[in-house]
Short mmCIF file of C-alpha atoms in Angstrom, two decimals:
data_model
loop_
_atom_site.label_atom_id
_atom_site.label_comp_id
_atom_site.label_asym_id
_atom_site.label_seq_id
_atom_site.Cartn_x
_atom_site.Cartn_y
_atom_site.Cartn_z
CA MET A 1 19.21 -30.60 -4.49
CA THR A 2 16.58 -32.95 -3.09
CA THR A 3 12.97 -32.27 -2.16
CA ASP A 4 10.67 -33.75 0.48
CA LYS A 5 8.78 -36.50 -1.33
CA LYS A 6 5.63 -35.71 0.63
CA ARG A 7 5.35 -32.27 -0.97
CA GLN A 8 5.34 -31.76 -4.72
CA LEU A 9 5.17 -28.65 -6.87
CA LYS A 10 1.78 -27.97 -8.44
CA LEU A 11 1.62 -26.65 -11.99
CA GLY A 12 -1.01 -24.57 -13.76
CA ALA A 13 -1.16 -23.21 -17.30
CA VAL A 14 -2.51 -19.69 -17.92
CA THR A 15 -3.79 -18.93 -21.41
CA MET A 16 -3.61 -15.46 -22.93
CA GLY A 17 -4.21 -16.42 -26.57
CA ALA A 18 -3.41 -13.52 -28.85
CA GLY A 19 -1.81 -11.53 -26.01
CA GLY A 20 -2.83 -10.11 -22.67
CA PRO A 21 -1.78 -7.02 -20.66
CA GLY A 22 1.69 -5.85 -21.64
CA ALA A 23 1.76 -8.26 -24.60
CA HIS A 24 -0.24 -6.43 -27.27
CA TYR A 25 1.92 -7.88 -30.06
CA GLN A 26 2.11 -11.50 -28.95
CA TRP A 27 -0.17 -12.41 -31.86
CA LEU A 28 2.60 -11.44 -34.31
CA ASP A 29 4.34 -14.70 -33.44
CA GLU A 30 3.70 -16.92 -36.46
CA ASP A 31 3.27 -19.96 -34.20
CA ILE A 32 0.15 -18.35 -32.68
CA PRO A 33 -3.08 -18.38 -34.73
CA GLY A 34 -4.41 -14.86 -35.14
CA ASP A 35 -7.72 -16.10 -33.74
CA ALA A 36 -6.13 -18.08 -30.89
CA SER A 37 -8.34 -16.48 -28.22
CA VAL A 38 -11.51 -17.78 -29.91
CA ASN A 39 -10.07 -20.92 -31.47
CA VAL A 40 -11.23 -23.93 -29.45
CA ASN A 41 -8.76 -26.23 -31.20
CA TRP A 42 -5.88 -24.03 -30.04
CA TYR A 43 -7.10 -24.29 -26.44
CA ILE A 44 -7.52 -28.05 -26.75
CA GLU A 45 -3.94 -28.33 -27.99
CA GLN A 46 -2.59 -26.31 -25.04
CA ALA A 47 -4.66 -28.33 -22.56
CA ARG A 48 -3.42 -31.61 -23.97
CA LEU A 49 0.20 -30.41 -23.84
CA ALA A 50 -0.29 -29.42 -20.19
CA GLU A 51 -1.91 -32.75 -19.38
CA ALA A 52 0.86 -34.71 -21.08
CA ALA A 53 3.30 -32.88 -18.76
CA LYS A 54 1.08 -33.84 -15.76
CA PHE A 55 0.00 -30.27 -14.98
CA ASP A 56 -2.65 -29.85 -12.29
CA LEU A 57 -4.82 -27.32 -14.07
CA ILE A 58 -5.47 -24.89 -16.87
CA PHE A 59 -6.71 -21.45 -15.81
CA ILE A 60 -8.97 -19.27 -17.96
CA VAL A 61 -8.90 -15.57 -17.08
CA ASP A 62 -11.87 -13.30 -17.78
CA SER A 63 -13.31 -9.81 -17.37
CA GLN A 64 -16.60 -8.07 -18.08
CA PHE A 65 -15.56 -4.82 -19.76
CA ILE A 66 -13.31 -3.74 -22.63
CA THR A 67 -12.34 -0.63 -24.54
CA ALA A 68 -10.47 -0.27 -27.83
CA ASP A 69 -7.32 -0.01 -25.69
CA SER A 70 -7.72 -3.48 -24.18
CA PRO A 71 -5.13 -6.10 -25.21
CA PRO A 72 -5.99 -8.47 -28.08
CA HIS A 73 -6.95 -11.43 -25.88
CA TYR A 74 -9.41 -9.28 -23.94
CA LEU A 75 -10.99 -7.86 -27.09
CA ASN A 76 -12.14 -11.20 -28.47
CA ARG A 77 -12.17 -14.36 -26.33
CA LEU A 78 -14.35 -17.31 -25.44
CA GLU A 79 -16.50 -17.37 -22.32
CA PRO A 80 -14.68 -19.50 -19.71
CA MET A 81 -17.36 -22.02 -18.70
CA THR A 82 -18.38 -22.72 -22.28
CA LEU A 83 -14.74 -23.22 -23.23
CA LEU A 84 -13.95 -25.44 -20.26
CA SER A 85 -16.88 -27.70 -21.07
CA ALA A 86 -15.14 -28.42 -24.38
CA LEU A 87 -11.84 -29.04 -22.61
CA ALA A 88 -13.56 -31.32 -20.11
CA VAL A 89 -14.39 -33.86 -22.81
CA THR A 90 -11.00 -33.65 -24.53
CA THR A 91 -8.88 -34.19 -21.39
CA GLN A 92 -8.99 -36.74 -18.56
CA HIS A 93 -7.00 -35.45 -15.59
CA LEU A 94 -6.37 -31.72 -16.06
CA GLY A 95 -8.12 -29.36 -13.64
CA LEU A 96 -10.39 -26.78 -15.28
CA VAL A 97 -10.45 -23.39 -13.54
CA ALA A 98 -12.72 -20.54 -14.64
CA THR A 99 -12.74 -16.91 -13.56
CA MET A 100 -16.24 -15.74 -12.65
CA THR A 101 -17.17 -12.52 -10.91
CA THR A 102 -19.30 -12.25 -7.79
CA SER A 103 -20.24 -8.68 -8.73
CA TYR A 104 -22.08 -9.50 -11.97
CA ASN A 105 -23.53 -12.95 -11.38
CA ASP A 106 -25.94 -14.65 -8.99
CA PRO A 107 -24.91 -17.51 -6.70
CA PHE A 108 -27.51 -20.00 -7.93
CA ASN A 109 -26.47 -19.76 -11.59
CA VAL A 110 -22.73 -19.85 -10.84
CA ALA A 111 -23.11 -22.78 -8.44
CA ARG A 112 -25.13 -24.70 -11.03
CA ARG A 113 -22.70 -24.04 -13.89
CA LEU A 114 -19.68 -25.05 -11.82
CA ALA A 115 -21.41 -28.16 -10.50
CA SER A 116 -22.33 -29.09 -14.06
CA LEU A 117 -18.72 -28.72 -15.20
CA ASP A 118 -17.67 -30.77 -12.19
CA LEU A 119 -19.93 -33.66 -13.26
CA ILE A 120 -19.02 -33.39 -16.94
CA SER A 121 -15.30 -33.55 -16.07
CA GLY A 122 -15.57 -36.18 -13.35
CA GLY A 123 -14.61 -33.78 -10.56
CA ARG A 124 -12.08 -31.39 -12.12
CA SER A 125 -13.69 -27.95 -11.93
CA GLY A 126 -12.39 -24.91 -10.06
CA TRP A 127 -13.60 -21.36 -9.60
CA ASN A 128 -11.31 -18.32 -9.52
CA VAL A 129 -13.41 -15.95 -7.42
CA VAL A 130 -13.07 -12.30 -8.45
CA THR A 131 -15.02 -9.23 -7.40
CA SER A 132 -14.30 -7.30 -10.66
CA GLY A 133 -12.04 -4.27 -10.74
CA ASP A 134 -13.28 -3.00 -14.12
CA ALA A 135 -15.69 -0.28 -13.04
CA GLY A 136 -17.06 0.04 -16.57
CA ALA A 137 -18.66 -3.39 -16.23
CA ALA A 138 -21.55 -1.77 -14.33
CA ALA A 139 -22.85 -0.28 -17.56
CA ASN A 140 -23.04 -3.77 -19.11
CA PHE A 141 -25.24 -5.07 -16.30
CA SER A 142 -27.86 -2.33 -15.95
CA ARG A 143 -26.17 -0.68 -12.98
CA GLY A 144 -25.45 2.99 -12.48
CA GLU A 145 -22.05 2.43 -10.90
CA HIS A 146 -19.65 -0.29 -9.79
CA PHE A 147 -19.69 -1.50 -6.19
CA ASP A 148 -17.21 0.19 -3.86
CA TYR A 149 -14.27 -1.83 -2.55
CA ASP A 150 -15.72 -2.91 0.79
CA THR A 151 -19.09 -3.85 -0.70
CA ARG A 152 -17.42 -5.94 -3.42
CA TYR A 153 -15.55 -8.05 -0.90
CA ALA A 154 -18.44 -8.43 1.54
CA ARG A 155 -20.69 -9.46 -1.34
CA GLY A 156 -17.98 -11.80 -2.64
CA LEU A 157 -17.68 -13.66 0.67
CA GLU A 158 -21.44 -14.09 1.01
CA PHE A 159 -21.67 -15.18 -2.64
CA VAL A 160 -19.14 -17.99 -2.10
CA ARG A 161 -20.79 -19.13 1.13
CA VAL A 162 -24.16 -19.32 -0.65
CA ALA A 163 -22.64 -21.33 -3.52
CA GLN A 164 -21.03 -23.74 -1.06
CA GLY A 165 -24.36 -24.12 0.71
CA LEU A 166 -26.08 -24.88 -2.57
CA TRP A 167 -23.46 -27.53 -3.40
CA ASP A 168 -24.63 -29.32 -0.25
CA SER A 169 -28.23 -29.48 -1.50
CA TYR A 170 -27.91 -33.23 -2.04
CA GLU A 171 -26.07 -35.72 0.13
CA HIS A 172 -23.99 -38.32 -1.68
CA ASP A 173 -26.69 -41.01 -1.37
CA ALA A 174 -29.67 -38.81 -2.31
CA PHE A 175 -30.46 -40.73 -5.50
CA PRO A 176 -30.96 -44.47 -4.91
CA ARG A 177 -32.47 -44.86 -8.40
CA ASP A 178 -33.99 -48.15 -7.26
CA ARG A 179 -36.14 -49.54 -10.07
CA ALA A 180 -37.61 -52.28 -7.92
CA SER A 181 -39.04 -49.86 -5.38
CA ARG A 182 -39.60 -47.08 -7.94
CA ALA A 183 -37.52 -44.77 -5.69
CA PHE A 184 -35.52 -42.22 -7.63
CA LEU A 185 -34.92 -39.74 -4.78
CA ASP A 186 -34.49 -40.13 -1.04
CA ALA A 187 -36.19 -36.88 -0.04
CA SER A 188 -34.51 -36.92 3.39
CA ARG A 189 -31.20 -36.35 1.60
CA GLN A 190 -32.37 -33.22 -0.25
CA HIS A 191 -31.95 -29.88 1.56
CA ALA A 192 -33.15 -26.35 0.88
CA LEU A 193 -30.69 -23.61 1.83
CA ASN A 194 -33.16 -20.82 2.69
CA HIS A 195 -30.38 -18.23 2.85
CA VAL A 196 -31.32 -14.66 3.72
CA GLY A 197 -28.33 -12.36 3.93
CA GLU A 198 -27.16 -8.81 3.32
CA HIS A 199 -26.72 -9.23 -0.43
CA PHE A 200 -28.60 -12.42 -1.41
CA GLN A 201 -31.76 -14.35 -0.71
CA VAL A 202 -31.54 -17.88 -2.09
CA ALA A 203 -33.96 -20.68 -1.24
CA GLY A 204 -32.48 -23.70 -3.04
CA PRO A 205 -32.05 -26.60 -3.31
CA LEU A 206 -29.70 -26.73 -6.27
CA ASN A 207 -30.91 -29.15 -8.92
CA ILE A 208 -27.71 -31.15 -9.41
CA GLU A 209 -25.99 -33.87 -7.37
CA ARG A 210 -22.55 -33.84 -5.77
CA SER A 211 -19.50 -34.62 -7.90
CA PRO A 212 -16.67 -37.07 -7.14
CA GLN A 213 -14.70 -34.23 -5.51
CA GLY A 214 -17.65 -33.02 -3.43
CA GLN A 215 -17.41 -29.36 -4.45
CA PRO A 216 -15.45 -27.36 -7.03
CA VAL A 217 -12.12 -26.01 -5.78
CA ILE A 218 -12.17 -22.33 -4.77
CA PHE A 219 -9.32 -20.16 -6.05
CA GLN A 220 -8.81 -16.50 -5.22
CA ALA A 221 -6.42 -13.69 -6.13
CA GLY A 222 -6.16 -10.38 -4.34
CA ASP A 223 -3.31 -8.49 -2.71
CA SER A 224 -5.22 -5.85 -0.74
CA GLU A 225 -6.05 -6.39 2.92
CA GLN A 226 -9.59 -7.35 1.92
CA GLY A 227 -8.29 -9.60 -0.85
CA ARG A 228 -5.84 -11.44 1.38
CA ASP A 229 -8.46 -11.83 4.08
CA LEU A 230 -10.96 -13.25 1.59
CA GLY A 231 -8.33 -15.64 0.25
CA ALA A 232 -7.44 -16.84 3.76
CA THR A 233 -11.14 -17.32 4.50
CA ILE A 234 -12.38 -19.19 1.43
CA GLY A 235 -9.41 -19.82 -0.87
CA GLU A 236 -8.12 -23.35 -1.45
CA GLY A 237 -5.82 -22.16 -4.22
CA ILE A 238 -4.30 -18.67 -4.18
CA PHE A 239 -3.23 -16.98 -7.41
CA THR A 240 -0.69 -14.23 -6.80
CA HIS A 241 2.49 -12.60 -8.14
CA ALA A 242 5.95 -12.17 -6.65
CA ALA A 243 8.90 -10.35 -8.20
CA SER A 244 11.44 -11.96 -5.85
CA ILE A 245 11.73 -14.97 -3.58
CA GLU A 246 11.61 -12.64 -0.58
CA GLN A 247 8.27 -11.18 -1.74
CA GLY A 248 6.98 -14.68 -2.35
CA GLN A 249 8.01 -15.87 1.10
CA ALA A 250 6.41 -12.84 2.77
CA PHE A 251 3.09 -13.39 0.96
CA TYR A 252 3.21 -17.14 1.58
CA HIS A 253 3.76 -16.66 5.31
CA ASP A 254 1.07 -13.98 5.52
CA ILE A 255 -1.68 -15.93 3.75
CA LYS A 256 -0.95 -19.15 5.68
CA SER A 257 -0.84 -17.26 9.00
CA ARG A 258 -4.17 -15.61 8.25
CA ALA A 259 -5.65 -19.00 7.43
CA ILE A 260 -4.38 -20.49 10.71
CA ALA A 261 -5.93 -17.56 12.61
CA LYS A 262 -9.25 -18.47 11.00
CA GLY A 263 -8.96 -22.05 12.19
CA ARG A 264 -7.95 -23.47 8.82
CA GLU A 265 -5.24 -26.01 8.01
CA PRO A 266 -2.46 -24.13 6.12
CA GLY A 267 -1.65 -27.23 4.07
CA HIS A 268 -5.14 -26.99 2.59
CA ILE A 269 -4.22 -23.75 0.80
CA VAL A 270 -2.07 -23.99 -2.35
CA VAL A 271 -0.19 -20.77 -3.20
CA MET A 272 0.48 -20.52 -6.96
CA PRO A 273 2.03 -17.30 -8.30
CA GLY A 274 1.80 -16.58 -12.01
CA VAL A 275 5.17 -16.46 -13.79
CA ARG A 276 6.70 -16.04 -17.22
CA VAL A 277 9.54 -18.43 -17.96
CA PHE A 278 12.29 -17.91 -20.54
CA VAL A 279 14.41 -20.89 -21.52
CA GLY A 280 17.58 -20.74 -23.63
CA ASP A 281 20.56 -22.94 -24.42
CA THR A 282 22.54 -20.94 -21.87
CA ASP A 283 21.65 -18.37 -19.23
CA ALA A 284 22.87 -15.57 -21.49
CA ASP A 285 20.84 -16.92 -24.41
CA ALA A 286 17.69 -17.01 -22.25
CA ARG A 287 18.17 -13.42 -21.12
CA GLU A 288 18.50 -12.35 -24.74
CA ILE A 289 15.29 -14.20 -25.66
CA GLU A 290 13.56 -12.54 -22.72
CA ARG A 291 14.79 -9.09 -23.79
CA GLU A 292 13.77 -9.57 -27.43
CA ILE A 293 10.27 -10.73 -26.53
CA GLN A 294 9.76 -7.89 -24.07
CA LEU A 295 11.02 -5.32 -26.58
CA THR A 296 8.69 -6.69 -29.27
CA ASP A 297 5.74 -6.18 -26.93
CA GLN A 298 6.72 -2.61 -26.07
CA ASP A 299 4.53 0.25 -27.31
CA PHE A 300 4.45 3.50 -25.34
CA ASP A 301 1.05 4.65 -26.61
CA LYS A 302 -0.60 1.31 -25.76
CA ALA A 303 1.09 1.26 -22.36
CA LEU A 304 -0.16 4.79 -21.67
CA ALA A 305 -3.71 3.79 -22.54
CA GLU A 306 -3.49 0.53 -20.57
CA LEU A 307 -2.31 2.47 -17.51
CA GLY A 308 -5.91 3.60 -17.14
CA ARG A 309 -7.29 0.14 -16.35
CA PRO A 310 -6.44 -0.02 -12.62
CA PHE A 311 -7.73 3.56 -12.35
CA ALA A 312 -11.23 2.56 -13.57
CA TRP A 313 -10.07 3.17 -17.18
CA HIS A 314 -9.16 6.78 -16.49
CA ASP A 315 -7.72 8.37 -19.66
CA PHE A 316 -4.14 9.44 -18.95
CA ARG A 317 -3.70 10.74 -22.50
CA GLN A 318 -5.27 14.03 -21.44
CA TYR A 319 -2.26 14.99 -19.29
CA ASP A 320 1.12 16.56 -20.00
CA LEU A 321 3.49 13.60 -20.24
CA ASP A 322 6.39 15.58 -18.81
CA ALA A 323 4.50 16.97 -15.81
CA PRO A 324 4.49 15.16 -12.45
CA PHE A 325 2.26 12.09 -12.23
CA PRO A 326 -1.31 13.43 -11.90
CA ASP A 327 -3.24 13.25 -8.63
CA VAL A 328 -5.87 10.73 -9.70
CA LEU A 329 -5.85 8.02 -7.04
CA HIS A 330 -9.40 8.87 -6.03
CA VAL A 331 -10.75 7.54 -9.35
CA ALA A 332 -9.42 4.07 -8.48
CA GLU A 333 -11.80 3.59 -5.55
CA ARG A 334 -14.05 1.48 -7.79
CA GLY A 335 -11.20 0.04 -9.88
CA PHE A 336 -8.13 -2.10 -9.08
CA ARG A 337 -7.30 0.03 -6.06
CA THR A 338 -4.30 -1.89 -4.72
CA GLN A 339 -2.58 -1.88 -8.12
CA ALA A 340 -3.36 1.83 -8.59
CA GLU A 341 -1.94 2.65 -5.16
CA GLY A 342 1.28 0.85 -6.08
CA ILE A 343 1.65 2.88 -9.29
CA VAL A 344 1.04 6.18 -7.50
CA ARG A 345 3.50 5.23 -4.76
CA LEU A 346 6.13 4.35 -7.37
CA ALA A 347 5.70 7.69 -9.16
CA ARG A 348 5.86 9.73 -5.95
CA ASP A 349 8.77 7.85 -4.38
CA ARG A 350 10.87 8.29 -7.53
CA ASN A 351 9.55 11.74 -8.41
CA PHE A 352 8.54 10.43 -11.85
CA THR A 353 6.68 12.32 -14.54
CA LEU A 354 3.80 10.58 -16.25
CA ARG A 355 6.09 9.67 -19.17
CA GLU A 356 8.74 8.24 -16.83
CA THR A 357 6.13 6.24 -14.94
CA VAL A 358 4.78 4.64 -18.11
CA ARG A 359 8.27 3.88 -19.40
CA PHE A 360 9.35 2.34 -16.10
CA ILE A 361 6.27 0.13 -15.80
CA SER A 362 6.44 -1.08 -19.40
CA SER A 363 10.21 -1.37 -19.83
CA PRO A 364 11.87 -4.82 -20.11
CA LYS A 365 12.72 -6.27 -16.71
CA PRO A 366 14.62 -9.43 -15.83
CA THR A 367 12.32 -12.13 -14.49
CA PRO A 368 13.34 -14.66 -11.80
CA PHE A 369 12.85 -17.70 -14.05
CA ALA A 370 15.09 -17.21 -17.07
CA GLY A 371 18.10 -19.29 -18.01
CA SER A 372 19.17 -22.68 -19.25
CA PRO A 373 16.78 -25.55 -18.43
CA GLU A 374 18.99 -26.51 -15.48
CA THR A 375 19.08 -22.94 -14.16
CA VAL A 376 15.31 -22.48 -14.44
CA ALA A 377 14.61 -25.81 -12.73
CA THR A 378 17.02 -24.99 -9.92
CA GLU A 379 15.48 -21.56 -9.34
CA ILE A 380 11.95 -22.99 -9.30
CA GLN A 381 13.07 -25.59 -6.77
CA ARG A 382 14.76 -22.89 -4.65
CA TRP A 383 11.49 -20.96 -4.41
CA PHE A 384 9.55 -24.15 -3.70
CA ASP A 385 11.89 -25.45 -1.01
CA GLY A 386 12.12 -21.91 0.42
CA ARG A 387 8.33 -21.81 0.94
CA ALA A 388 7.77 -18.93 -1.44
CA LEU A 389 5.15 -20.99 -3.26
CA ASP A 390 3.37 -24.35 -3.47
CA GLY A 391 3.02 -24.24 -7.23
CA LEU A 392 3.39 -22.11 -10.34
CA ASN A 393 0.97 -20.80 -12.93
CA ILE A 394 3.00 -20.81 -16.13
CA HIS A 395 1.90 -18.22 -18.70
CA ILE A 396 1.45 -19.75 -22.13
CA GLY A 397 3.00 -16.96 -24.17
CA ARG A 398 5.29 -17.71 -27.08
CA PRO A 399 4.70 -21.32 -28.20
CA SER A 400 8.42 -22.03 -28.59
CA GLN A 401 9.06 -21.05 -24.98
CA TRP A 402 6.02 -22.99 -23.71
CA ARG A 403 7.29 -26.12 -25.48
CA ARG A 404 10.81 -25.68 -24.12
CA PHE A 405 9.50 -25.44 -20.58
CA LEU A 406 7.45 -28.60 -21.04
CA THR A 407 10.13 -30.65 -22.76
CA GLU A 408 13.32 -29.35 -21.11
CA VAL A 409 12.52 -27.95 -17.65
CA VAL A 410 9.71 -30.23 -16.46
CA PRO A 411 11.75 -33.43 -17.02
CA ILE A 412 14.52 -32.05 -14.78
CA LEU A 413 12.00 -31.23 -12.06
CA ARG A 414 10.47 -34.69 -12.43
CA GLU A 415 13.87 -36.38 -12.16
CA ARG A 416 14.52 -34.47 -8.94
CA GLY A 417 11.14 -35.53 -7.51
CA VAL A 418 9.83 -31.94 -7.46
CA VAL A 419 6.84 -32.70 -9.71
CA ARG A 420 4.78 -35.85 -10.20
CA THR A 421 5.52 -38.62 -12.67
CA GLU A 422 1.87 -39.69 -12.83
CA TYR A 423 -1.44 -38.27 -11.69
CA GLU A 424 -2.45 -39.35 -8.21
CA SER A 425 -6.15 -38.83 -8.76
CA THR A 426 -8.89 -38.27 -11.32
CA THR A 427 -10.10 -35.13 -9.49
CA LEU A 428 -8.60 -31.66 -9.14
CA ARG A 429 -8.84 -31.86 -5.35
CA GLY A 430 -7.06 -35.19 -5.34
CA ASN A 431 -4.18 -33.93 -7.45
CA LEU A 432 -3.81 -30.72 -5.43
CA GLY A 433 -3.82 -32.71 -2.18
CA LEU A 434 -7.00 -31.01 -0.93
CA PRO A 435 -9.65 -32.75 1.19
CA VAL A 436 -13.18 -33.47 -0.05
CA PRO A 437 -15.56 -31.17 1.88
CA GLU A 438 -18.00 -33.13 3.99
CA ASN A 439 -21.64 -32.43 3.21
CA ARG A 440 -22.88 -30.29 6.11
CA TYR A 441 -26.10 -32.24 6.52
CA THR A 442 -24.36 -35.61 6.49
CA GLN A 443 -21.88 -34.29 9.04
CA SER A 444 -24.65 -32.95 11.30
CA ARG A 445 -26.49 -36.27 11.22
CA GLN A 446 -23.29 -38.19 12.01
CA GLU A 447 -22.52 -35.86 14.92
CA ALA A 448 -26.07 -36.23 16.24
CA SER A 449 -25.78 -39.99 15.97
CA LEU A 450 -22.58 -39.99 18.04
CA LEU A 451 -24.31 -37.98 20.76
CA THR A 452 -26.99 -40.64 21.13
CA ILE A 453 -24.53 -43.50 21.54
#
């Protein structure tokens, strides 16, 4: 198989430390430090491994609420921006993407933190925009209740637009720093935003200059109508999930079509589903490794408790396990509604009891990317060439599997021309093939100048 040289697969690494959702016992692996999720040296090691393999980015997930039923990584983990600042000075090319919520932050602080990371890293920061589905987070931020679905997304869009406006506070030549004339700032190149909207009032300007990539890269993940629309509107990278190539192609076509309808260039949106990869000496060996790992992570009681998360942490342990799935969709209005709707639909379509629903959701399932190194590489290329994705977010789970992907699968993809041999740029935008956003004030002045010619 050959691939168009003008298009190359993008690669991200997703860290779940001691174990995320559905992997409550990942920390039992002796290759994983028990404190991996708060061990900066562990993160540095993973980032350096990803960079050595010429990955585009490392992605740090986050949330604002936990219970005793949350998975180990959620119970005890480092704050993303603090962590990525450490990774910024221990890597040179790897993109650094942080999850930050628009529901429990303010645009000025988020814009400033991301711009700071962008300067520290030389233009490698990215922001995974989330609106927060954990309804319990409201109680951690002095609020009586979580925002409803529509408010979360409307607020999220305005939040991002304000941040982007703040990142234009200074034009690229705002700081002459001319000692001879004693001119540090060219005041004509500094701009206040003076935003007054439905959710925010922000004057500006932001007190930090533009980075080499102009602005941090905006990532977004959401499968609801509102989520897809937000992604098509502001997303430059889209994090998603697809169980089959057909699902991937349908999502890919939908998000790109929505972007075109909004006047955007579809090539300026990079679709990167998250995947787990299992590599063995043979295809059969890989499937056995996959099955053993999934069985190790299985625990019915933990899966039953974790089922509550998309339903605003509703406690399903109060119900008869062998009765029909309870009618509780209404509680998900302020949770992860799309995920909850999928679970309810599954239970109703198959006439499942609560016990059967939990067992089905948590039972081992074959993944698309399992097999010998050659098989995995070929399947990845099939999805890529079939326009089911532009890149992959590889879950760093079991260290042995992570290393096998890096040392056995990536070289095959590189030999076929599917992934890069060297970094093209020192910025995240440059490596993802994304344009540098023009400063709005510079652009307006240039347009005005053309009109006077």
